[in-house]
């Protein structure tokens, strides 16, 4: 077992507890997802031994490969947090328990068409920037997207996801995300998840109501060089 990995995980978890208490929240209501992109599957095995049950991947190929290799880890939940593509929807669905990046009707329809099992939990990705080229639905369009996804029998709208812009205070961005979450709940009342907060800004996300944090290098350490 990598003792440094255990130490980093414990340190981050302590910071999550502190941030939750500072915000007047129960730490147990916050899900910590460890982002393991570019790391070997053995890192996930080590994390599992430390009690981690939620891991995130950004790339479909890596997600699928690790999912196949580690299929025996009972109770491990796989979160796909990268940009979803319609031509990879079937592979993403086959290896995911939660997809965080549904941002248009086409990808929702593709995931629905790929159904071969239980309903898939999905989050609607919100674009918190003014750049239409960034991933995510515009806030003004999120209610319409929520209604469409909610109408698909094999998808279950759980809430919203976003990445805070680099040129803005995270708290301001996450406040807008919380407003989008309120909009979605007008359409899907039980869509209570807010996936927000990464290594550099998760305390601000917790203060703004995040239920799911996506934390990578603060736990896993520096990512290996890409192939």
PDB file of N, CA, C and O in Angstrom, residues 41-42 44-45 55 57 59-74 76 78 88 90-97:
ATOM      1  N   UNK A  41      -4.599   1.350 -13.187  1.00  0.00           N
ATOM      2  CA  UNK A  41      -5.735   0.767 -12.469  1.00  0.00           C
ATOM      3  C   UNK A  41      -5.352   0.356 -11.054  1.00  0.00           C
ATOM      4  O   UNK A  41      -6.204   0.328 -10.158  1.00  0.00           O
ATOM      5  N   UNK A  42      -4.083   0.056 -10.838  1.00  0.00           N
ATOM      6  CA  UNK A  42      -3.640  -0.345  -9.499  1.00  0.00           C
ATOM      7  C   UNK A  42      -3.855   0.751  -8.468  1.00  0.00           C
ATOM      8  O   UNK A  42      -4.034   0.466  -7.278  1.00  0.00           O
ATOM      9  N   UNK A  44      -6.477   2.662  -8.347  1.00  0.00           N
ATOM     10  CA  UNK A  44      -7.873   2.507  -7.931  1.00  0.00           C
ATOM     11  C   UNK A  44      -7.999   1.344  -6.946  1.00  0.00           C
ATOM     12  O   UNK A  44      -8.740   1.427  -5.956  1.00  0.00           O
ATOM     13  N   UNK A  45      -7.259   0.267  -7.185  1.00  0.00           N
ATOM     14  CA  UNK A  45      -7.268  -0.853  -6.249  1.00  0.00           C
ATOM     15  C   UNK A  45      -6.791  -0.410  -4.871  1.00  0.00           C
ATOM     16  O   UNK A  45      -7.378  -0.777  -3.839  1.00  0.00           O
ATOM     17  N   UNK A  55     -15.033   6.736  -8.108  1.00  0.00           N
ATOM     18  CA  UNK A  55     -13.892   7.189  -8.900  1.00  0.00           C
ATOM     19  C   UNK A  55     -14.395   7.817 -10.193  1.00  0.00           C
ATOM     20  O   UNK A  55     -15.468   7.459 -10.698  1.00  0.00           O
ATOM     21  N   UNK A  57     -13.455   9.269 -14.259  1.00  0.00           N
ATOM     22  CA  UNK A  57     -12.584   9.234 -15.435  1.00  0.00           C
ATOM     23  C   UNK A  57     -13.091  10.214 -16.478  1.00  0.00           C
ATOM     24  O   UNK A  57     -14.299  10.434 -16.609  1.00  0.00           O
ATOM     25  N   UNK A  59     -11.864  10.154 -19.916  1.00  0.00           N
ATOM     26  CA  UNK A  59     -11.782   9.630 -21.284  1.00  0.00           C
ATOM     27  C   UNK A  59     -12.464   8.269 -21.369  1.00  0.00           C
ATOM     28  O   UNK A  59     -12.238   7.400 -20.532  1.00  0.00           O
ATOM     29  N   UNK A  60     -13.274   8.095 -22.418  1.00  0.00           N
ATOM     30  CA  UNK A  60     -14.037   6.852 -22.542  1.00  0.00           C
ATOM     31  C   UNK A  60     -13.141   5.633 -22.622  1.00  0.00           C
ATOM     32  O   UNK A  60     -13.406   4.607 -21.969  1.00  0.00           O
ATOM     33  N   UNK A  61     -12.052   5.720 -23.403  1.00  0.00           N
ATOM     34  CA  UNK A  61     -11.204   4.548 -23.573  1.00  0.00           C
ATOM     35  C   UNK A  61     -10.595   4.111 -22.246  1.00  0.00           C
ATOM     36  O   UNK A  61     -10.527   2.914 -21.929  1.00  0.00           O
ATOM     37  N   UNK A  62     -10.153   5.089 -21.460  1.00  0.00           N
ATOM     38  CA  UNK A  62      -9.541   4.774 -20.172  1.00  0.00           C
ATOM     39  C   UNK A  62     -10.589   4.248 -19.193  1.00  0.00           C
ATOM     40  O   UNK A  62     -10.342   3.296 -18.442  1.00  0.00           O
ATOM     41  N   UNK A  63     -11.752   4.863 -19.201  1.00  0.00           N
ATOM     42  CA  UNK A  63     -12.846   4.392 -18.365  1.00  0.00           C
ATOM     43  C   UNK A  63     -13.169   2.936 -18.674  1.00  0.00           C
ATOM     44  O   UNK A  63     -13.262   2.096 -17.766  1.00  0.00           O
ATOM     45  N   UNK A  64     -13.348   2.626 -19.941  1.00  0.00           N
ATOM     46  CA  UNK A  64     -13.742   1.271 -20.332  1.00  0.00           C
ATOM     47  C   UNK A  64     -12.674   0.254 -19.954  1.00  0.00           C
ATOM     48  O   UNK A  64     -12.992  -0.834 -19.444  1.00  0.00           O
ATOM     49  N   UNK A  65     -11.412   0.596 -20.180  1.00  0.00           N
ATOM     50  CA  UNK A  65     -10.322  -0.339 -19.888  1.00  0.00           C
ATOM     51  C   UNK A  65     -10.230  -0.624 -18.390  1.00  0.00           C
ATOM     52  O   UNK A  65     -10.096  -1.786 -17.962  1.00  0.00           O
ATOM     53  N   UNK A  66     -10.310   0.413 -17.582  1.00  0.00           N
ATOM     54  CA  UNK A  66     -10.216   0.209 -16.126  1.00  0.00           C
ATOM     55  C   UNK A  66     -11.445  -0.506 -15.592  1.00  0.00           C
ATOM     56  O   UNK A  66     -11.346  -1.338 -14.682  1.00  0.00           O
ATOM     57  N   UNK A  67     -12.589  -0.193 -16.139  1.00  0.00           N
ATOM     58  CA  UNK A  67     -13.820  -0.860 -15.715  1.00  0.00           C
ATOM     59  C   UNK A  67     -13.724  -2.356 -15.972  1.00  0.00           C
ATOM     60  O   UNK A  67     -14.124  -3.171 -15.117  1.00  0.00           O
ATOM     61  N   UNK A  68     -13.207  -2.741 -17.130  1.00  0.00           N
ATOM     62  CA  UNK A  68     -13.040  -4.168 -17.435  1.00  0.00           C
ATOM     63  C   UNK A  68     -12.055  -4.818 -16.471  1.00  0.00           C
ATOM     64  O   UNK A  68     -12.293  -5.911 -15.956  1.00  0.00           O
ATOM     65  N   UNK A  69     -10.943  -4.140 -16.220  1.00  0.00           N
ATOM     66  CA  UNK A  69      -9.890  -4.720 -15.391  1.00  0.00           C
ATOM     67  C   UNK A  69     -10.325  -4.877 -13.933  1.00  0.00           C
ATOM     68  O   UNK A  69      -9.912  -5.820 -13.246  1.00  0.00           O
ATOM     69  N   UNK A  70     -11.170  -3.957 -13.466  1.00  0.00           N
ATOM     70  CA  UNK A  70     -11.506  -3.919 -12.036  1.00  0.00           C
ATOM     71  C   UNK A  70     -12.955  -4.302 -11.767  1.00  0.00           C
ATOM     72  O   UNK A  70     -13.516  -3.922 -10.738  1.00  0.00           O
ATOM     73  N   UNK A  71     -13.542  -5.084 -12.653  1.00  0.00           N
ATOM     74  CA  UNK A  71     -14.964  -5.395 -12.514  1.00  0.00           C
ATOM     75  C   UNK A  71     -15.276  -6.143 -11.224  1.00  0.00           C
ATOM     76  O   UNK A  71     -16.416  -6.177 -10.780  1.00  0.00           O
ATOM     77  N   UNK A  72     -14.277  -6.741 -10.592  1.00  0.00           N
ATOM     78  CA  UNK A  72     -14.507  -7.511  -9.378  1.00  0.00           C
ATOM     79  C   UNK A  72     -14.564  -6.702  -8.101  1.00  0.00           C
ATOM     80  O   UNK A  72     -14.813  -7.267  -7.028  1.00  0.00           O
ATOM     81  N   UNK A  73     -14.344  -5.390  -8.183  1.00  0.00           N
ATOM     82  CA  UNK A  73     -14.375  -4.561  -6.973  1.00  0.00           C
ATOM     83  C   UNK A  73     -15.820  -4.200  -6.654  1.00  0.00           C
ATOM     84  O   UNK A  73     -16.389  -3.268  -7.204  1.00  0.00           O
ATOM     85  N   UNK A  74     -16.399  -4.931  -5.752  1.00  0.00           N
ATOM     86  CA  UNK A  74     -17.819  -4.804  -5.441  1.00  0.00           C
ATOM     87  C   UNK A  74     -18.135  -3.434  -4.843  1.00  0.00           C
ATOM     88  O   UNK A  74     -17.452  -2.968  -3.925  1.00  0.00           O
ATOM     89  N   UNK A  76     -17.880  -0.496  -6.226  1.00  0.00           N
ATOM     90  CA  UNK A  76     -17.165   0.641  -6.791  1.00  0.00           C
ATOM     91  C   UNK A  76     -18.062   1.329  -7.808  1.00  0.00           C
ATOM     92  O   UNK A  76     -18.610   0.689  -8.708  1.00  0.00           O
ATOM     93  N   UNK A  78     -18.503   4.138 -10.804  1.00  0.00           N
ATOM     94  CA  UNK A  78     -17.724   4.790 -11.856  1.00  0.00           C
ATOM     95  C   UNK A  78     -18.471   6.030 -12.345  1.00  0.00           C
ATOM     96  O   UNK A  78     -19.614   5.942 -12.790  1.00  0.00           O
ATOM     97  N   UNK A  88     -19.687   7.530 -28.823  1.00  0.00           N
ATOM     98  CA  UNK A  88     -19.116   6.727 -27.735  1.00  0.00           C
ATOM     99  C   UNK A  88     -20.132   6.498 -26.616  1.00  0.00           C
ATOM    100  O   UNK A  88     -19.786   5.989 -25.543  1.00  0.00           O
ATOM    101  N   UNK A  90     -22.565   4.377 -26.201  1.00  0.00           N
ATOM    102  CA  UNK A  90     -22.786   2.996 -25.779  1.00  0.00           C
ATOM    103  C   UNK A  90     -21.658   2.535 -24.858  1.00  0.00           C
ATOM    104  O   UNK A  90     -21.904   1.905 -23.818  1.00  0.00           O
ATOM    105  N   UNK A  91     -20.411   2.856 -25.227  1.00  0.00           N
ATOM    106  CA  UNK A  91     -19.275   2.449 -24.401  1.00  0.00           C
ATOM    107  C   UNK A  91     -19.280   3.182 -23.063  1.00  0.00           C
ATOM    108  O   UNK A  91     -18.975   2.596 -22.022  1.00  0.00           O
ATOM    109  N   UNK A  92     -19.625   4.467 -23.082  1.00  0.00           N
ATOM    110  CA  UNK A  92     -19.692   5.230 -21.831  1.00  0.00           C
ATOM    111  C   UNK A  92     -20.754   4.644 -20.921  1.00  0.00           C
ATOM    112  O   UNK A  92     -20.525   4.432 -19.718  1.00  0.00           O
ATOM    113  N   UNK A  93     -21.906   4.368 -21.474  1.00  0.00           N
ATOM    114  CA  UNK A  93     -22.993   3.834 -20.642  1.00  0.00           C
ATOM    115  C   UNK A  93     -22.631   2.478 -20.065  1.00  0.00           C
ATOM    116  O   UNK A  93     -22.950   2.182 -18.908  1.00  0.00           O
ATOM    117  N   UNK A  94     -21.977   1.636 -20.844  1.00  0.00           N
ATOM    118  CA  UNK A  94     -21.653   0.287 -20.386  1.00  0.00           C
ATOM    119  C   UNK A  94     -20.709   0.295 -19.195  1.00  0.00           C
ATOM    120  O   UNK A  94     -20.711  -0.643 -18.383  1.00  0.00           O
ATOM    121  N   UNK A  95     -19.885   1.352 -19.066  1.00  0.00           N
ATOM    122  CA  UNK A  95     -18.859   1.377 -18.017  1.00  0.00           C
ATOM    123  C   UNK A  95     -19.158   2.374 -16.907  1.00  0.00           C
ATOM    124  O   UNK A  95     -18.354   2.506 -15.984  1.00  0.00           O
ATOM    125  N   UNK A  96     -20.280   3.077 -16.961  1.00  0.00           N
ATOM    126  CA  UNK A  96     -20.558   4.155 -16.011  1.00  0.00           C
ATOM    127  C   UNK A  96     -21.744   3.841 -15.126  1.00  0.00           C
ATOM    128  O   UNK A  96     -22.727   3.229 -15.562  1.00  0.00           O
ATOM    129  N   UNK A  97     -21.649   4.322 -13.895  1.00  0.00           N
ATOM    130  CA  UNK A  97     -22.801   4.356 -13.004  1.00  0.00           C
ATOM    131  C   UNK A  97     -23.455   5.728 -13.013  1.00  0.00           C
ATOM    132  O   UNK A  97     -24.657   5.856 -12.780  1.00  0.00           O
TER     133      UNK A  97
END
